[in-house]
PDB file of C-alpha atoms in Angstrom:
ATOM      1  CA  UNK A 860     -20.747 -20.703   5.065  1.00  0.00           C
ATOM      2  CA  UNK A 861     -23.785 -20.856   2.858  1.00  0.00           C
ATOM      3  CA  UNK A 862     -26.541 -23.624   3.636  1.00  0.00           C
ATOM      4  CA  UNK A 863     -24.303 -25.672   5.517  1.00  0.00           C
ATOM      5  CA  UNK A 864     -21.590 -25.675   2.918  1.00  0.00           C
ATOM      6  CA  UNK A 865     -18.176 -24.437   2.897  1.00  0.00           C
ATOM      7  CA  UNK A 866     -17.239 -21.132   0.466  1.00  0.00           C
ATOM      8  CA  UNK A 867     -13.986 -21.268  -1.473  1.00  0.00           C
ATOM      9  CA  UNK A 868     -12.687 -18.362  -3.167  1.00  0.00           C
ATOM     10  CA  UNK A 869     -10.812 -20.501  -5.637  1.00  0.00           C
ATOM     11  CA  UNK A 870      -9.123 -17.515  -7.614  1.00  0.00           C
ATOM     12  CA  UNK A 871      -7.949 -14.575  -5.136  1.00  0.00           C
ATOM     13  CA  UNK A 872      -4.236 -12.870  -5.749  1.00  0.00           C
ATOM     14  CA  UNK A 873      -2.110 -11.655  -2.671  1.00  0.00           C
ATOM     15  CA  UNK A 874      -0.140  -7.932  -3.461  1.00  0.00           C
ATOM     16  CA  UNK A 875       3.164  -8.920  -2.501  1.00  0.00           C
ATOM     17  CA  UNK A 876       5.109  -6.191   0.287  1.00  0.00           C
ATOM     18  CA  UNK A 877       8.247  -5.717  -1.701  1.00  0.00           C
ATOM     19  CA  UNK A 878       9.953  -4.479   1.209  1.00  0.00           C
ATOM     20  CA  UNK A 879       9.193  -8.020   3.160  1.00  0.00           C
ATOM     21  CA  UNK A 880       9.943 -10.297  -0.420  1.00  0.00           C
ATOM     22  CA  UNK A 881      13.068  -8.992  -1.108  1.00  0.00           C
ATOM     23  CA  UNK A 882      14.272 -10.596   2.714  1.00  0.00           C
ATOM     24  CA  UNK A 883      13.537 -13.339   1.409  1.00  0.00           C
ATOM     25  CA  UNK A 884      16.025 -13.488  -1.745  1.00  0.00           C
ATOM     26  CA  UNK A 885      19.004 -14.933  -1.160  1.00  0.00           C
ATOM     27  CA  UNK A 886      21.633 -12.427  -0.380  1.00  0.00           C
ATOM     28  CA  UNK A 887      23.303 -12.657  -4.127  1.00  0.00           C
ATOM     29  CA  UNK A 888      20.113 -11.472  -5.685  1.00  0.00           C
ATOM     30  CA  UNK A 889      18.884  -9.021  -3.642  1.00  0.00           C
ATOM     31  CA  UNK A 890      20.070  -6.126  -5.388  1.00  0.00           C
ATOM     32  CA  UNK A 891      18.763  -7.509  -8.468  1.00  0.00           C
ATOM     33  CA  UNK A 892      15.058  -6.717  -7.530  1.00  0.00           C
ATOM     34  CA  UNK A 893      13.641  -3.178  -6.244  1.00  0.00           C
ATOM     35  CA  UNK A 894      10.771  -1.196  -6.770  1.00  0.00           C
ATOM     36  CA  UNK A 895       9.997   2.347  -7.374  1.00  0.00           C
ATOM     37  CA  UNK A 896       7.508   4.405  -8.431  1.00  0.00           C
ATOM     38  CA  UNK A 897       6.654   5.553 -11.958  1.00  0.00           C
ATOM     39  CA  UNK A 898       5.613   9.125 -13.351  1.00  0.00           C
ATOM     40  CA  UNK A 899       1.517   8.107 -12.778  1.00  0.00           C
ATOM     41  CA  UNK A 900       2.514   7.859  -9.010  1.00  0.00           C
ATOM     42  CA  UNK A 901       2.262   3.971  -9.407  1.00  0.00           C
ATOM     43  CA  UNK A 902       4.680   0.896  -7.823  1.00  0.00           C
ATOM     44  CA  UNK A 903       6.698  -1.098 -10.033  1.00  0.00           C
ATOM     45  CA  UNK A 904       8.927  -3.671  -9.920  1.00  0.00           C
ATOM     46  CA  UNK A 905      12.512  -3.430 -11.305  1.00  0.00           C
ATOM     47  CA  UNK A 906      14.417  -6.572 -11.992  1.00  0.00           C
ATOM     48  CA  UNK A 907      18.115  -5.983 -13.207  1.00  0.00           C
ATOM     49  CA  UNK A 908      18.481  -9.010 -15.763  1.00  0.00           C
ATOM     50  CA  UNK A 909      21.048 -10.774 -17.782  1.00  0.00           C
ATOM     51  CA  UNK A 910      21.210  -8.657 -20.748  1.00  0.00           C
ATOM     52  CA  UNK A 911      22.967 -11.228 -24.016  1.00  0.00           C
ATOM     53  CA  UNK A 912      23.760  -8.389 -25.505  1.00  0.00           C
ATOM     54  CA  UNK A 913      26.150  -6.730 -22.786  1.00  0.00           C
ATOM     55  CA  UNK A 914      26.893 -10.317 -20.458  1.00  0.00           C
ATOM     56  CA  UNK A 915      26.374  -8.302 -17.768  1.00  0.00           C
ATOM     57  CA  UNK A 916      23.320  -7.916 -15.133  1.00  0.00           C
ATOM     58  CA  UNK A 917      22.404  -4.722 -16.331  1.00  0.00           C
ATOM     59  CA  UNK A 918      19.012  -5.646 -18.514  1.00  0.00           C
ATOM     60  CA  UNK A 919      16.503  -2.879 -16.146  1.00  0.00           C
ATOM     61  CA  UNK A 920      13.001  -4.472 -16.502  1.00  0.00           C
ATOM     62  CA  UNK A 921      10.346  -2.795 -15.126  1.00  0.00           C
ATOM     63  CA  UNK A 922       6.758  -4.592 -14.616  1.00  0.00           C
ATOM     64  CA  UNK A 923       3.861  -3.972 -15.113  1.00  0.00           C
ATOM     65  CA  UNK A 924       5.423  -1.662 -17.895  1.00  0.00           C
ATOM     66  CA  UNK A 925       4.491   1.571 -17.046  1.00  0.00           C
ATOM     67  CA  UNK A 926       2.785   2.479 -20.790  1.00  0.00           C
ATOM     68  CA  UNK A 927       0.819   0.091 -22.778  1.00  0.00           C
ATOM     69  CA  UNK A 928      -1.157  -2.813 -21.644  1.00  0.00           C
ATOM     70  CA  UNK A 929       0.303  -1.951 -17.917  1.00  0.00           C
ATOM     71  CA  UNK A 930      -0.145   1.595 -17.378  1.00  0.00           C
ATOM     72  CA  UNK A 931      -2.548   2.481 -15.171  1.00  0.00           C
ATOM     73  CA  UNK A 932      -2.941  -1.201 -13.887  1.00  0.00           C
ATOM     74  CA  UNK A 933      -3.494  -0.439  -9.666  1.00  0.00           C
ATOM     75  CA  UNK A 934      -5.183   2.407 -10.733  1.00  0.00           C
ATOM     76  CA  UNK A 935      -8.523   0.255 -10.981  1.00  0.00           C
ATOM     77  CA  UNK A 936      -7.786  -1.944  -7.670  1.00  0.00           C
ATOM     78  CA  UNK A 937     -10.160  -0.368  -5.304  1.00  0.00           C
ATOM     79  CA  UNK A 938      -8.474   0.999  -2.403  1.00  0.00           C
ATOM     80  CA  UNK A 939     -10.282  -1.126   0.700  1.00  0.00           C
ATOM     81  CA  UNK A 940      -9.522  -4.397  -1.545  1.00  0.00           C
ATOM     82  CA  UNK A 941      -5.676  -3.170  -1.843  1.00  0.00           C
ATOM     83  CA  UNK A 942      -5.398  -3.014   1.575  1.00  0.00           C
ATOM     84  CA  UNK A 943      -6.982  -6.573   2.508  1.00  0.00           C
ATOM     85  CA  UNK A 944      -4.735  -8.032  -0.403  1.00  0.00           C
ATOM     86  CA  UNK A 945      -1.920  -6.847   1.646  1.00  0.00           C
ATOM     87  CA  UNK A 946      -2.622  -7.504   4.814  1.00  0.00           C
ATOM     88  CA  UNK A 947      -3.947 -10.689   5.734  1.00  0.00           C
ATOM     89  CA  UNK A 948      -5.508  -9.690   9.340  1.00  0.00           C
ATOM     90  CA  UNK A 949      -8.007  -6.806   6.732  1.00  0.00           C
ATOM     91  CA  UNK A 950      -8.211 -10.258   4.102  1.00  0.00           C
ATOM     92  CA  UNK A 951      -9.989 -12.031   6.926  1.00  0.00           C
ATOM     93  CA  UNK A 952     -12.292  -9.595   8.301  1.00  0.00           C
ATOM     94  CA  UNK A 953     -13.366  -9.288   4.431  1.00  0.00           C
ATOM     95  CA  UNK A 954     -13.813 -12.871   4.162  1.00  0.00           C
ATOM     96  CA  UNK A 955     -16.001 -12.847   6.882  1.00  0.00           C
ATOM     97  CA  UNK A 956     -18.317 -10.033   6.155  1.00  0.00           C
ATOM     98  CA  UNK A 957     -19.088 -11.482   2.579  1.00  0.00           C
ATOM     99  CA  UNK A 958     -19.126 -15.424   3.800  1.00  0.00           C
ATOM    100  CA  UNK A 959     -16.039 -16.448   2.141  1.00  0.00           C
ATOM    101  CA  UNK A 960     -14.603 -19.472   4.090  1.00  0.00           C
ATOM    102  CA  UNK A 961     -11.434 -19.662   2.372  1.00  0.00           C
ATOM    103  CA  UNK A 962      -9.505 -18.254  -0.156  1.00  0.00           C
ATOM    104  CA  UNK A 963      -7.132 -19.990  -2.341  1.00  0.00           C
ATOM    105  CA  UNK A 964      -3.995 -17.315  -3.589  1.00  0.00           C
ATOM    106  CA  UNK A 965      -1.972 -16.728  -6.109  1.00  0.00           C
ATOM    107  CA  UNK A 966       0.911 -14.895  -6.756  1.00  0.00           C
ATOM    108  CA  UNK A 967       1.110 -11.291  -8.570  1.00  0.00           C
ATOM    109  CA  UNK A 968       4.601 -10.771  -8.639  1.00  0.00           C
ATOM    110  CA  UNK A 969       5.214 -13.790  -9.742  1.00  0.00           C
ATOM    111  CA  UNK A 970       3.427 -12.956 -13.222  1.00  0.00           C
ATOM    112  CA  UNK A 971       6.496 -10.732 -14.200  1.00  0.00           C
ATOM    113  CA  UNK A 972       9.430 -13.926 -12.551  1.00  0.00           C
ATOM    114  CA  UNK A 973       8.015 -15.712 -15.879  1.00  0.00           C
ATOM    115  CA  UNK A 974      10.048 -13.030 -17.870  1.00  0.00           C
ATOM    116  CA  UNK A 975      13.021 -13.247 -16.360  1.00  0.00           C
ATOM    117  CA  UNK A 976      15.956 -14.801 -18.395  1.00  0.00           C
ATOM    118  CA  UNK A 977      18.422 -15.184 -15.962  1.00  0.00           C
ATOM    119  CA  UNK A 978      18.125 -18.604 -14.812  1.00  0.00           C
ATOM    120  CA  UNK A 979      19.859 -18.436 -11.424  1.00  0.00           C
ATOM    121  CA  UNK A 980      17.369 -15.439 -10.633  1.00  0.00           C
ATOM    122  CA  UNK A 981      14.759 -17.053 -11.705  1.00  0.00           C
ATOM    123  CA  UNK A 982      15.201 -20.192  -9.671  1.00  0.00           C
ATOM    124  CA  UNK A 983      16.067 -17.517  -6.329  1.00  0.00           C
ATOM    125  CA  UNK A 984      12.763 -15.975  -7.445  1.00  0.00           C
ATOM    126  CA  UNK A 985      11.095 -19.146  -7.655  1.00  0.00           C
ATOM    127  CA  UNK A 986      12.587 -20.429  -4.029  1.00  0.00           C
ATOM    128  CA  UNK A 987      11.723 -16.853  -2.256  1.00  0.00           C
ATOM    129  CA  UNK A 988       8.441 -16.490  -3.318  1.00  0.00           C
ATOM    130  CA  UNK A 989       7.311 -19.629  -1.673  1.00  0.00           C
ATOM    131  CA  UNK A 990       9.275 -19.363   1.664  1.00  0.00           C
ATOM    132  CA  UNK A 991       7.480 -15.637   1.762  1.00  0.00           C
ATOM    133  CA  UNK A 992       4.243 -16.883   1.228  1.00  0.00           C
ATOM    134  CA  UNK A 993       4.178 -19.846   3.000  1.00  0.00           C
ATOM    135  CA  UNK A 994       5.098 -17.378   6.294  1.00  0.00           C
ATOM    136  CA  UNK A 995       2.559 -15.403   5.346  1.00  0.00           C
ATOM    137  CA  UNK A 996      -0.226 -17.535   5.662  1.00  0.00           C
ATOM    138  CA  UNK A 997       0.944 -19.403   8.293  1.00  0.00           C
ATOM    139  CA  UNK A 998      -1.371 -17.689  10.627  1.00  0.00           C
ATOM    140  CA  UNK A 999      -4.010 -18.699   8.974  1.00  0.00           C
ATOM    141  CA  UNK A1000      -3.708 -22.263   7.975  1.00  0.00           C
ATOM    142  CA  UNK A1001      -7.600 -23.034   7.555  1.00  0.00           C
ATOM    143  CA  UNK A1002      -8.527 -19.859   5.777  1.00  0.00           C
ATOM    144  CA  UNK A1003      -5.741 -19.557   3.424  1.00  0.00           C
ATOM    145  CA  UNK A1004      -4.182 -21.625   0.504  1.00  0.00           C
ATOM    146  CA  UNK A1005      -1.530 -20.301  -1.063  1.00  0.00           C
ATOM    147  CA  UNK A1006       0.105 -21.440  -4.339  1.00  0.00           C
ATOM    148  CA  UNK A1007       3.130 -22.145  -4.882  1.00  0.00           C
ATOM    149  CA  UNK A1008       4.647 -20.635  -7.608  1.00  0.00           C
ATOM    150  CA  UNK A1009       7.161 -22.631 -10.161  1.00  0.00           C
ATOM    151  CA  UNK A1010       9.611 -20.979 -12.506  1.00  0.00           C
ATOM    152  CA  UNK A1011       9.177 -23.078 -15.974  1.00  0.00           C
ATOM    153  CA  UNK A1012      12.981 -21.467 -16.658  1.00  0.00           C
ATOM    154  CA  UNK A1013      14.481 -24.841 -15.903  1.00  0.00           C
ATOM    155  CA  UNK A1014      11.732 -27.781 -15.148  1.00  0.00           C
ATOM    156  CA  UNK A1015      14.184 -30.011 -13.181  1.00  0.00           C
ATOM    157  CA  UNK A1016      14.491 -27.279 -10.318  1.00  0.00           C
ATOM    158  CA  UNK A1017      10.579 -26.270 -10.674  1.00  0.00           C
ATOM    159  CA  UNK A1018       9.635 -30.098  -9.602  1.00  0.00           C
ATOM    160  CA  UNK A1019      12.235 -30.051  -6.997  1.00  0.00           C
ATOM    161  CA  UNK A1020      10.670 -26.923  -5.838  1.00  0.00           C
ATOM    162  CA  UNK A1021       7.767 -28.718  -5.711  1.00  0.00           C
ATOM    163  CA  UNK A1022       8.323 -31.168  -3.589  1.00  0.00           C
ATOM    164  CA  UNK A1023      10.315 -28.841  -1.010  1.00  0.00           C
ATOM    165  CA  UNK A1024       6.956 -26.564  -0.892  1.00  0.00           C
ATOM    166  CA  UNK A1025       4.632 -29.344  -0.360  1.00  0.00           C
ATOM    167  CA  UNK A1026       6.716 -31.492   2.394  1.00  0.00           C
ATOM    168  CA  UNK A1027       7.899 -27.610   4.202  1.00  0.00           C
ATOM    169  CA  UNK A1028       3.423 -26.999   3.958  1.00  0.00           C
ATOM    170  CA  UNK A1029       3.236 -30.294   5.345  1.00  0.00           C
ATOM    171  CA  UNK A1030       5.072 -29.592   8.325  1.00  0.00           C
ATOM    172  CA  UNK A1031       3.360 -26.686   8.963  1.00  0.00           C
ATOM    173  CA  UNK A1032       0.979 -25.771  11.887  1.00  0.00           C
ATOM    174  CA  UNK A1033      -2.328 -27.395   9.739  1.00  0.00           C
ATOM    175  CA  UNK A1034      -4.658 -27.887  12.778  1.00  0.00           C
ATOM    176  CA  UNK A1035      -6.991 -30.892  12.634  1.00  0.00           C
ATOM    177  CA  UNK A1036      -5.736 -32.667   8.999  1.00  0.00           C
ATOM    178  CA  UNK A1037      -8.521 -35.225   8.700  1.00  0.00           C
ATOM    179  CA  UNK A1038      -7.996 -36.802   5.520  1.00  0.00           C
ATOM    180  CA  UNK A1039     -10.085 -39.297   3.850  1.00  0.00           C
ATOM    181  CA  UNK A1040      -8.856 -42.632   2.598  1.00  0.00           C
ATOM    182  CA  UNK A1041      -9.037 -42.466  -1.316  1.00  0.00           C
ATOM    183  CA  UNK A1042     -11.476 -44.249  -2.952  1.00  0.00           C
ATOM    184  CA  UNK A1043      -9.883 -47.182  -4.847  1.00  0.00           C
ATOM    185  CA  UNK A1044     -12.891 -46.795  -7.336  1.00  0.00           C
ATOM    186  CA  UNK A1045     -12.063 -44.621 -10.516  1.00  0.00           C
ATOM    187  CA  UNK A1046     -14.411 -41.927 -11.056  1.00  0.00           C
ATOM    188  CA  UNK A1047     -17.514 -42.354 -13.124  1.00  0.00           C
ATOM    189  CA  UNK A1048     -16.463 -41.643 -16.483  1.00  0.00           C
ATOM    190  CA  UNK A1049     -12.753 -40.785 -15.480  1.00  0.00           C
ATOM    191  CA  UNK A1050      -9.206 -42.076 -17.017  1.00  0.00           C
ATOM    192  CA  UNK A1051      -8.051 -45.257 -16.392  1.00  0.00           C
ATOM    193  CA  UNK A1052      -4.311 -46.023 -16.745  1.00  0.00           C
ATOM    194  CA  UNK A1053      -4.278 -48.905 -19.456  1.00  0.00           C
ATOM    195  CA  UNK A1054      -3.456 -52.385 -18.120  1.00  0.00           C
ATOM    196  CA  UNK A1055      -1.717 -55.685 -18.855  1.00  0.00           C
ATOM    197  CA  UNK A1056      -5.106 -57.632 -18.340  1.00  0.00           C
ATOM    198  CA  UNK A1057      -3.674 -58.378 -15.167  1.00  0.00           C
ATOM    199  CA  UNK A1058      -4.690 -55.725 -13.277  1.00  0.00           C
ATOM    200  CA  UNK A1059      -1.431 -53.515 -13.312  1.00  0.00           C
ATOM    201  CA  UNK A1060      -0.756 -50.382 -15.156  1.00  0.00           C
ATOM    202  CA  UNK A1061       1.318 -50.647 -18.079  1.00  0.00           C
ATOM    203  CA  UNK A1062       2.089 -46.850 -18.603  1.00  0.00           C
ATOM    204  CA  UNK A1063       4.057 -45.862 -21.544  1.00  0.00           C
ATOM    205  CA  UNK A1064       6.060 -48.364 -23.559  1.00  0.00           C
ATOM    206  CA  UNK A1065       9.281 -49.002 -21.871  1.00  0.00           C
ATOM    207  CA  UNK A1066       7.945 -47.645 -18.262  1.00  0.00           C
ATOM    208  CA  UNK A1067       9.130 -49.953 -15.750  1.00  0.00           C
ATOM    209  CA  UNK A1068       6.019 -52.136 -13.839  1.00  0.00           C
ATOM    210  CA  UNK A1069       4.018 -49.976 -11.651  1.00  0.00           C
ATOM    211  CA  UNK A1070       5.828 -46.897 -12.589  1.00  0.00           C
ATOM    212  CA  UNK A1071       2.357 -45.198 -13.211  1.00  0.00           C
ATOM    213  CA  UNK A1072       1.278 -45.982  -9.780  1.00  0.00           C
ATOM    214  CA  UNK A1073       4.422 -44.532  -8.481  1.00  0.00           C
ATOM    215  CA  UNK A1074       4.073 -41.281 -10.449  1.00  0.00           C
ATOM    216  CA  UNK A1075       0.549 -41.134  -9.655  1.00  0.00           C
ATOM    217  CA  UNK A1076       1.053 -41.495  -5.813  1.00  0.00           C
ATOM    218  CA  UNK A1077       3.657 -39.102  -5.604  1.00  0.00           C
ATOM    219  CA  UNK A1078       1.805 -36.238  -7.890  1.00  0.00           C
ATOM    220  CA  UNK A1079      -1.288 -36.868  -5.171  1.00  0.00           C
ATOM    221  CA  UNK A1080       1.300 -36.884  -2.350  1.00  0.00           C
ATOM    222  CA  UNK A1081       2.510 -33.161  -3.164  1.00  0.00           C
ATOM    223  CA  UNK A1082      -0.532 -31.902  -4.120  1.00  0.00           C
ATOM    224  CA  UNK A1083      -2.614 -32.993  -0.862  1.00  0.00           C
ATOM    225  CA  UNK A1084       0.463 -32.094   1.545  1.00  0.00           C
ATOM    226  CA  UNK A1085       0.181 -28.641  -0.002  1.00  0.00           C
ATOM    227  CA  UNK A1086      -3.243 -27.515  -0.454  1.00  0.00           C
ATOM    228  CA  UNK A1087      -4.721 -29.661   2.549  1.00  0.00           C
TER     229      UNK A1087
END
C-alpha cells in the first residue's frame, strides 16, 4: 500500500516445480515432459516431440537451449528471488517487505509449450498448466493473479480453454468479490461499435443484430471471472 493506494506488480513470472507440473499432465503425456540438468549444472526442460521426419515421438527438445541465447539463463536469477518464485508462502513475505499488494503471474514454462508441434501435447500442456496454477494460488486469492496460459497451436481449443479457466477461477474461494456495475458510458475518447442510427451495434457486415454486444459481454465475462 502506498498513500492509500493499492500496489500491483503487473508483470511477475512463477518458476514452475517440474516435479508438481508434470502431475498434472494427463497420464498419456507424462512421459513426454522431464527435466534434467545440463553440463553448466543448470535445469532444463525436455519435451519428447513429434518429429515429421521419423512419425514418431522421439523429437528431444530441450529449453532454454543450453548454448546460445539460453545458456546461462538462471544463472542471473538471484538466489532469494528463485526461491520466492517458487514458493508462494517466501513470494508473500517478499511482497510484503517491499509493499507489493499483489502480483499478477505469468507462466515460464509455458514460453517453451509455444514450440511444441505436437498438437495433442500442446493442448495437454495448455490444459495442465492452468489446473497447476490455478491450485497454486488458490491460497492466496487476493494477492495473486495468475494467467492463464493458451496454446495458439489450435485457436478453437485455446478459447475453449478459456472459458473453462475463467468459469473453474470463478468458482474458486475469491473472498469478498465486490464488483462494480459497468458504466454504460463509453470512455472518453474510447471505441464505439458503429451503429444503425438506431442505437444498436451493427458489427461486421453480415453479423447477426446484437452479435457485437454478445461478443463483447462474453469477452468481459471471462476476463472479470478470471482476474477478479
Amino acid at each position: 500500500m502506498f498513500d492509500g493506494l493499492s500496489v500491483i506488480d503487473a508483470d511477475s513470472h512463477k518458476m514452475e516445480n517440474p516435479l508438481v507440473f508434470f502431475d498434472y499432465l494427463e497420464p498419456p503425456y507424462r512421459d513426454r515432459l522431464s527435466s534434467q540438468t545440463d553440463r553448466y549444472g543448470q535445469q532444463r526442460l525436455v519435451i519428447h516431440d513429434f518429429n515429421p521426419r521419423t512419425g514418431r515421438n522421439d523429437l528431444e527438445r530441450v529449453f532454454p537451449q543450453p548454448d546460445g541465447a539460453g545458456k546461462g539463463a538462471f544463472s542471473a536469477i538471484h538466489p532469494e528471488t528463485a526461491i520466492g518464485a517458487i514458493f508462494n508462502r517466501i513470494r508473500i513475505e517478499h511482497m510484503d517487505r517491499e509493499g507489493i499488494d499483489g502480483q499478477v503471474l505469468y507462466g515460464s514454462m509455458t514460453l517453451s509449450f509455444e514450440a511444441i508441434l505436437d498438437r495433442d501435447l500442446a493442448v495437454a500442456c495448455m490444459r495442465a498448466y492452468n489446473d497447476y496454477i490455478a491450485e497454486d494460488c488458490r491460497a492466496y486469492p487476493r494477492r495473486l493473479f495468475p494467467v492463464a496460459y493458451l496454446s495458439l497451436v489450435d485457436i478453437a481449443e485455446a478459447v475453449a480453454e478459456l472459458r473453462r479457466a475463467s468459469h473453474a477461477a470463478s468458482k474458486g474461494n475469491r473472498a469478498d468479490r465486490r464488483r462494480r456495475r459497468p458504466s454504460r458510458a463509453p470512455p472518453r475518447g474510447g471505441w464505439e461499435p458503429p451503429t444503425d442510427g438506431g442505437g444498436r451495434s451493427v458489427g461486421r457486415p453480415g453479423a447477426p443484430a446484437g452479435a457485437v454486444e454478445k461478443r463483447s459481454r462474453e469477452s468481459r465475462a471471462c476476463f472479470r471471472s478470471f482476474y477478479d
